[in-house]
Tab-separated table of C-alpha atoms in Angstrom:
chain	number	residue	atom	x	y	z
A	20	UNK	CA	-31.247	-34.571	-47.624
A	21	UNK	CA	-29.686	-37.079	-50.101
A	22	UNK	CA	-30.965	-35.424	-53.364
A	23	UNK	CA	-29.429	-35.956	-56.636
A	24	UNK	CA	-28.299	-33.347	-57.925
A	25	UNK	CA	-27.720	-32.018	-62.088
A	26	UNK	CA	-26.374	-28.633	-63.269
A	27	UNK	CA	-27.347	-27.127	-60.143
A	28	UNK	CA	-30.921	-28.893	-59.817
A	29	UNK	CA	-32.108	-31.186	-56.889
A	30	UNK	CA	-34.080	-34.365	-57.081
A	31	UNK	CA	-35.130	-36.535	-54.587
A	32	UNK	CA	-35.803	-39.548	-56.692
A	33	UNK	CA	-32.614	-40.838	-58.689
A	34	UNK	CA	-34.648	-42.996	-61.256
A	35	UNK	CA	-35.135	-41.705	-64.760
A	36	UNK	CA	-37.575	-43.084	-66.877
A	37	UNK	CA	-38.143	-43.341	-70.542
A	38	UNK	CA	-41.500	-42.656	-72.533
A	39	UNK	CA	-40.936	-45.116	-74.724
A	40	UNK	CA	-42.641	-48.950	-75.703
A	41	UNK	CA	-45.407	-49.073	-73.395
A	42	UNK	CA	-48.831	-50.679	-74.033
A	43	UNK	CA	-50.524	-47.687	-74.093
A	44	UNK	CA	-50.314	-43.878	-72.688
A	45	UNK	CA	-52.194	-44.064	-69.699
A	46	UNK	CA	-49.915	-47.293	-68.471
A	47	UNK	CA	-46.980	-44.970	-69.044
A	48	UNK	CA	-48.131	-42.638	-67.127
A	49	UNK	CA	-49.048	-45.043	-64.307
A	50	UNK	CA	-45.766	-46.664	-64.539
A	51	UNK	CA	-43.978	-43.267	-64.079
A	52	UNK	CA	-45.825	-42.160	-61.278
A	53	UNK	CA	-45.327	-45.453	-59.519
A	54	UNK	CA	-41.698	-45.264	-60.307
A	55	UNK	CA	-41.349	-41.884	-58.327
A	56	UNK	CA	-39.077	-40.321	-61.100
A	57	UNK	CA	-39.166	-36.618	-61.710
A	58	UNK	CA	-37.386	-37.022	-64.389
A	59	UNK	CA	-38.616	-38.630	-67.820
A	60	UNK	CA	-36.854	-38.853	-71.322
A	61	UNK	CA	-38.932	-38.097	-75.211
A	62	UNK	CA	-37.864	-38.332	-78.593
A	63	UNK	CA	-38.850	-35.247	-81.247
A	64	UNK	CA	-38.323	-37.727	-84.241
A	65	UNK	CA	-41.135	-40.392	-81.941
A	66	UNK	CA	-43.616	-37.475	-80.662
A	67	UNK	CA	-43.212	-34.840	-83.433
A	68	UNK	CA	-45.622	-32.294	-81.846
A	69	UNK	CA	-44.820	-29.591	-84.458
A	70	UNK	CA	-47.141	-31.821	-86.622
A	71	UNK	CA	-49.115	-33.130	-83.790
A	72	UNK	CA	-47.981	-36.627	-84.432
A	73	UNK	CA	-48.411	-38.745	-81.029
A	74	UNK	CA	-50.315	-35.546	-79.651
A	75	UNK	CA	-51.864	-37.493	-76.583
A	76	UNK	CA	-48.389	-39.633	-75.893
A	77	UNK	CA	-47.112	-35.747	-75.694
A	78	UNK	CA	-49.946	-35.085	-73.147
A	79	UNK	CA	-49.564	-37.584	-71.036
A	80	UNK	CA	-45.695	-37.049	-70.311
A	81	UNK	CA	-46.665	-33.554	-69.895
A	82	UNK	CA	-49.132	-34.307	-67.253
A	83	UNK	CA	-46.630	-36.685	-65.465
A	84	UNK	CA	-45.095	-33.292	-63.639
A	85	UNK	CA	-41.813	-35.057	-64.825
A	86	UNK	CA	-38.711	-32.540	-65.933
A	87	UNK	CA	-38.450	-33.153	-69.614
A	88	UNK	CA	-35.250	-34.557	-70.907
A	89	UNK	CA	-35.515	-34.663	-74.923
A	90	UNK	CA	-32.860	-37.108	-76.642
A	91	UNK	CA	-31.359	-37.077	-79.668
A	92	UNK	CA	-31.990	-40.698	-80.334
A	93	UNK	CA	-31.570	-41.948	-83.821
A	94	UNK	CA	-28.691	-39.301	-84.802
A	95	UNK	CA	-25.493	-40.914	-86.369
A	96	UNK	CA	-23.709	-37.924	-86.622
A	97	UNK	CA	-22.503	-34.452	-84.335
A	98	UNK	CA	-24.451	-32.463	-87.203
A	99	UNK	CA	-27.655	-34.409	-86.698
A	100	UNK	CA	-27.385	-34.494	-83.226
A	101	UNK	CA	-27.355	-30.499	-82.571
A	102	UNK	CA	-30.056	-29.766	-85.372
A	103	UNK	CA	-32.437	-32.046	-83.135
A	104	UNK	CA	-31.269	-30.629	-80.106
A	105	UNK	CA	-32.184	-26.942	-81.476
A	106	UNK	CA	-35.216	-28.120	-82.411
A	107	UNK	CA	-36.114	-30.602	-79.400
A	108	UNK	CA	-35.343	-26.850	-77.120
A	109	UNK	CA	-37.809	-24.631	-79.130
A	110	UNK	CA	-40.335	-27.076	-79.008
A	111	UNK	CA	-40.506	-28.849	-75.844
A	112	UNK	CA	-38.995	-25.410	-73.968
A	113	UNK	CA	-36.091	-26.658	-72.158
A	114	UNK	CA	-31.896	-26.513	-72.024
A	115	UNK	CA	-31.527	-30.302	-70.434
A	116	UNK	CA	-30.757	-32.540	-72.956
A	117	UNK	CA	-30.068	-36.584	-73.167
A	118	UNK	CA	-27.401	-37.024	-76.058
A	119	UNK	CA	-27.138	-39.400	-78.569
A	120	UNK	CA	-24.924	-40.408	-81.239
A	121	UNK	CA	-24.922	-44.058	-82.364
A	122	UNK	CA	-22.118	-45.579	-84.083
A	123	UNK	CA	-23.319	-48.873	-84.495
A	124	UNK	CA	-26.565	-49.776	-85.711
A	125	UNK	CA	-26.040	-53.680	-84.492
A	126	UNK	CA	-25.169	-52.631	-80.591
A	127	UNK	CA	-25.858	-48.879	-80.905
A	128	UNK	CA	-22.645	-48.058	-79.504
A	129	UNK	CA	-22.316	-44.555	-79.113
A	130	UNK	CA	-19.699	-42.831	-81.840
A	131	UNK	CA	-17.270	-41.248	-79.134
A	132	UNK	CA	-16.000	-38.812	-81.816
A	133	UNK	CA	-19.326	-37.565	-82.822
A	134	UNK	CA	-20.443	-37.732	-79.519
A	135	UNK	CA	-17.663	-35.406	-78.444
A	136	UNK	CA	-18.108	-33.385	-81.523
A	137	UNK	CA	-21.679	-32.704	-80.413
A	138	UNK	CA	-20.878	-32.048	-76.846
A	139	UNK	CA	-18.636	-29.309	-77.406
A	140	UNK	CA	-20.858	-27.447	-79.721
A	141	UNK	CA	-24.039	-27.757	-77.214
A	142	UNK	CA	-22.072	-26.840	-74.635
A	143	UNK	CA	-21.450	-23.496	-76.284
A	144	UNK	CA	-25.026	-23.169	-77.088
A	145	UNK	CA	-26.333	-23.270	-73.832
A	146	UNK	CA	-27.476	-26.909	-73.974
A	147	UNK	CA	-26.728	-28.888	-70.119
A	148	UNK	CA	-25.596	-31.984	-71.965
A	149	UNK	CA	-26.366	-35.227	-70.405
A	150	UNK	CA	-24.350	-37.669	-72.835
A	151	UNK	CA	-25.163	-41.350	-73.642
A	152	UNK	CA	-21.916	-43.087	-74.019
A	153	UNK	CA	-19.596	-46.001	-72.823
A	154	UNK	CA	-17.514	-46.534	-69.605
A	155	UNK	CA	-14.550	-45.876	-70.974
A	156	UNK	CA	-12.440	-43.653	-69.135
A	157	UNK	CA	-10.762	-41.391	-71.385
A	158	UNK	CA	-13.924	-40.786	-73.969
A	159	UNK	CA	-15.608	-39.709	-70.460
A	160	UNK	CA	-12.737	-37.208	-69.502
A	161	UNK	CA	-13.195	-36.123	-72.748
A	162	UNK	CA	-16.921	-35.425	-72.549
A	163	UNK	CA	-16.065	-33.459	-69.200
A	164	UNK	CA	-13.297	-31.361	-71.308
A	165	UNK	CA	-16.224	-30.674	-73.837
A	166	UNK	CA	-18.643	-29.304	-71.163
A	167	UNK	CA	-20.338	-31.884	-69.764
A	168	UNK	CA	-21.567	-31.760	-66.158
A	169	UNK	CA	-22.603	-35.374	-65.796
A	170	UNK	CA	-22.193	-38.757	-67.192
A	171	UNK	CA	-24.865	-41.526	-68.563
A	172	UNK	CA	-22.503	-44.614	-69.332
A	173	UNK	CA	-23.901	-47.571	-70.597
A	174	UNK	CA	-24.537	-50.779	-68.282
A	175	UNK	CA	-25.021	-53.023	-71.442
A	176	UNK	CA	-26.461	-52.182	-75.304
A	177	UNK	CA	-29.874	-50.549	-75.509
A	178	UNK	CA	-32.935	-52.772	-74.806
A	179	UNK	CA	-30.617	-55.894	-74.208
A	180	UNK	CA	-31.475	-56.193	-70.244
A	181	UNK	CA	-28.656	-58.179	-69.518
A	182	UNK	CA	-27.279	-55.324	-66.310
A	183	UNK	CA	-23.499	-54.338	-65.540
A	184	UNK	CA	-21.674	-56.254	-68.310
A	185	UNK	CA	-18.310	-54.209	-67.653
A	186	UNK	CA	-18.469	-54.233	-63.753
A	187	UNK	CA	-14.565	-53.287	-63.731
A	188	UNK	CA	-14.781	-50.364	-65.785
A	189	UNK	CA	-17.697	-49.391	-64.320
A	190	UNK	CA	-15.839	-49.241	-60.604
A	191	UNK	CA	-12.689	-47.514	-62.022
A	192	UNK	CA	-14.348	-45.266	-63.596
A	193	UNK	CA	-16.652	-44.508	-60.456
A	194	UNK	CA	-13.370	-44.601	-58.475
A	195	UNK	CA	-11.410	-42.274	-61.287
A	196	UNK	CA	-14.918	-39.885	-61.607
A	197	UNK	CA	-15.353	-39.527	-58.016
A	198	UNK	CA	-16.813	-36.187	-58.143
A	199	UNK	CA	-18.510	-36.530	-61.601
A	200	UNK	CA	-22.625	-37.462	-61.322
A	201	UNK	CA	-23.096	-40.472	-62.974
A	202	UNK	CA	-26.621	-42.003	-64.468
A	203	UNK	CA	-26.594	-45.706	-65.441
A	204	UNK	CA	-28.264	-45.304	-68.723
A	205	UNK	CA	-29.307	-48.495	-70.476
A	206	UNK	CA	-29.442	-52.544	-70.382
A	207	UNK	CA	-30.993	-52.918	-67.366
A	208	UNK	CA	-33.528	-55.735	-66.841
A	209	UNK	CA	-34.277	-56.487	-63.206
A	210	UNK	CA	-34.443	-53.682	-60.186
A	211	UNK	CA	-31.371	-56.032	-59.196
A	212	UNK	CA	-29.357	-54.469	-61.531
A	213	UNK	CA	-30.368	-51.081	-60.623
A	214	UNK	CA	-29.807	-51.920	-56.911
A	215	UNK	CA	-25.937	-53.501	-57.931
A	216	UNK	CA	-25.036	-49.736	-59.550
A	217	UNK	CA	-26.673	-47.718	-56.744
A	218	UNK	CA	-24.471	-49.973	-54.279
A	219	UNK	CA	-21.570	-49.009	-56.722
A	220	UNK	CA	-21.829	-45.223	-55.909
A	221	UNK	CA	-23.298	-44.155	-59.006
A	222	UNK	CA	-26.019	-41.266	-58.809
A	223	UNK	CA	-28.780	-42.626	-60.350
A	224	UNK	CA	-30.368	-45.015	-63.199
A	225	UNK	CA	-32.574	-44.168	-66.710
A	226	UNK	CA	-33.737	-47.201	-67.886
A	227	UNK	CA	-37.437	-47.464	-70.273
A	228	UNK	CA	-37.518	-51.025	-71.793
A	229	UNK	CA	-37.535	-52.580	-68.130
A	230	UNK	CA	-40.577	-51.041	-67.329
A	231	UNK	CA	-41.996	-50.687	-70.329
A	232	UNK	CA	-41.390	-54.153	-71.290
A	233	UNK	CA	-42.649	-55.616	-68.227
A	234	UNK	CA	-45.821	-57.826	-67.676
A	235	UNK	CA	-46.817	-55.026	-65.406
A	236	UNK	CA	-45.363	-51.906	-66.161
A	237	UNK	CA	-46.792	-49.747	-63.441
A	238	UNK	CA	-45.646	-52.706	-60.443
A	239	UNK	CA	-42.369	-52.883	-62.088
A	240	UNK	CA	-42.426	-49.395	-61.956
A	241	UNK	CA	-42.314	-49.079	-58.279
A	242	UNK	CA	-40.134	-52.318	-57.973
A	243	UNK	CA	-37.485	-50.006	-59.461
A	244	UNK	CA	-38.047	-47.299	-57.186
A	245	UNK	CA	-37.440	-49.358	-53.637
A	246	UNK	CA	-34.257	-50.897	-55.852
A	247	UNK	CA	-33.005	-47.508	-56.280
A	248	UNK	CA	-33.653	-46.413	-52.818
A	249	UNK	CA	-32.606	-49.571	-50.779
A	250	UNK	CA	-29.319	-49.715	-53.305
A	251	UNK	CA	-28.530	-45.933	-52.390
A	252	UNK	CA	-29.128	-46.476	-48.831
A	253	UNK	CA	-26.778	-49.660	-48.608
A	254	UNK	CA	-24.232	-47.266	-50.675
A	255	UNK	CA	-24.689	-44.386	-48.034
A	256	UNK	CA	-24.195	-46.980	-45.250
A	257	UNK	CA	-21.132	-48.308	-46.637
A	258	UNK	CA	-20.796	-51.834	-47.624
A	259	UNK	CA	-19.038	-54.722	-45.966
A	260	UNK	CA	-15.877	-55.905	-47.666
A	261	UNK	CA	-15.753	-59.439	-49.987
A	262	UNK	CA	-14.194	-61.782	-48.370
A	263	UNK	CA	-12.660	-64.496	-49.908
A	264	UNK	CA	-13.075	-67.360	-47.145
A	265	UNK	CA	-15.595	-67.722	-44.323
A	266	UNK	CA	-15.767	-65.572	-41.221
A	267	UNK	CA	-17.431	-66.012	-37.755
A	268	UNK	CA	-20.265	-64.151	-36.696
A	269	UNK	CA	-20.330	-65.299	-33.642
A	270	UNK	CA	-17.825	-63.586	-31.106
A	271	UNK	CA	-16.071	-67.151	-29.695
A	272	UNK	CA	-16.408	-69.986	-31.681
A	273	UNK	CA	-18.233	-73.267	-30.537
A	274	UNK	CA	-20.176	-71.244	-27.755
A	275	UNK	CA	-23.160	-68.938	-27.934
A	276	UNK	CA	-22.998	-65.508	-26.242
A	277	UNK	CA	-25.940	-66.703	-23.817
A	278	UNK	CA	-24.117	-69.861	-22.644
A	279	UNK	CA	-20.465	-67.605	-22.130
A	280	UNK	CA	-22.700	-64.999	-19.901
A	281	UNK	CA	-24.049	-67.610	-17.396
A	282	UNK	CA	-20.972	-69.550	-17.018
């Protein structure tokens, strides 16, 4: 019954997955179905079907059974961004999109301003905009204002691995979001770090380069998917509080429960 759910769509699995950097199709294809995610992420500018560029990479995501969610990566400005996205919809047949606007070619930081830019123009196109972008607070309030649904804010820079770098943003803006779905979208390394933002509250994780990347893409794969579900389940259940100094367990100190019944 705990689905995620996106612009009125349910999933039961709350891992996306990228189609990107694996050693070859058929491990990508192994690795997604291991992973469980019904949801996978393509590039126009990397598959370019329309010329039939990467024709069987394009087959094998389409035999995955996986929703499509095209990106716009690559796009350094609004402009760029929405020609791709027209073009990414009449091709690949789909509204859903994964947004992109980099400001930064050293980090590719997403360019708030273009990425707003975009938003509010795809959002008046028809486009369910899923936008890549930082955890700051008032860029994602404005991404809401713009038409967004849902959230993807960065856990660190593209690729890096390195997990939650901003864990206090990343809680305030859970806390200040509550009602917003959020998808951890990039610099996750280890099915730890996809556990830690499922424990957070957040709805779900995309991550590519940590499976793809991976001595064993398809095992890493599923490693991902028990993260996901054991750190959504431990959410659900509700965490103990951090304490700062130790704690009992036991219910009288000095003397075990057995020895206080027979006395």
């Amino acid at each position: 019954m705990d689905k995620l759910s996106l612009y009125g769509e349910t999933f039961a699995s709350r891992l996306l997955i990228g189609s990107a950097l694996y050693p070859s199709p058929a491990i990508m294809l192994e690795a997604v179905r291991a992973s469980g995610a019904e949801i996978i992420t393509l590039s126009l500018r990397r598959q370019n079907p329309a010329h039939q560029d990467g024709k069987v990479i394009w087959d094998y995501i389409r035999s995955s059974g996986c929703k499509l969610l095209p990106n716009t990566a690559g796009c350094k400005s609004a402009k760029e961004a929405v020609t791709l996205a027209e073009m990414s919809r009449e091709i690949f047949q789909t509204d859903w999109l994964k947004l992109e606007v980099i400001g930064d070619d050293y980090s590719l930081q997403p360019d708030p301003y273009g990425l707003v830019d975009a938003a509010k123009e795809l959002s008046k196109r028809g486009f369910k905009v899923l936008p890549y972008c930082t955890e700051d607070l008032v860029l994602c309030r404005r991404l809401l204002d713009a038409g967004c649904e849902a959230l993807m804010p960065w856990g660190a820079p593209i690729g890096t691995g390195q997990g939650l770098l901003n864990k206090y943003n990343l809680r305030m803006l859970r806390e200040r979001l509550p009602d917003t779905p959020m998808i951890i979208d990039a610099g996750l390394g280890a099915p730890s770090h996809a556990a830690e933002a499922m424990e957070m509250g957040f709805d779900a994780v995309l991550l590519n380069t940590a499976v793809a990347k991976a001595h064993d893409p398809v095992a890493m794969g599923g490693a991902f998917k028990m993260a996901v579900e054991a750190g959504r389940a431990g959410y659900n259940a509700g965490l103990m509080l951090a304490r700062q100094t130790a704690s009992p367990s036991t219910p009288t100190i000095g003397m075990p429960f057995w020895q206080r019944q027979s006395q």
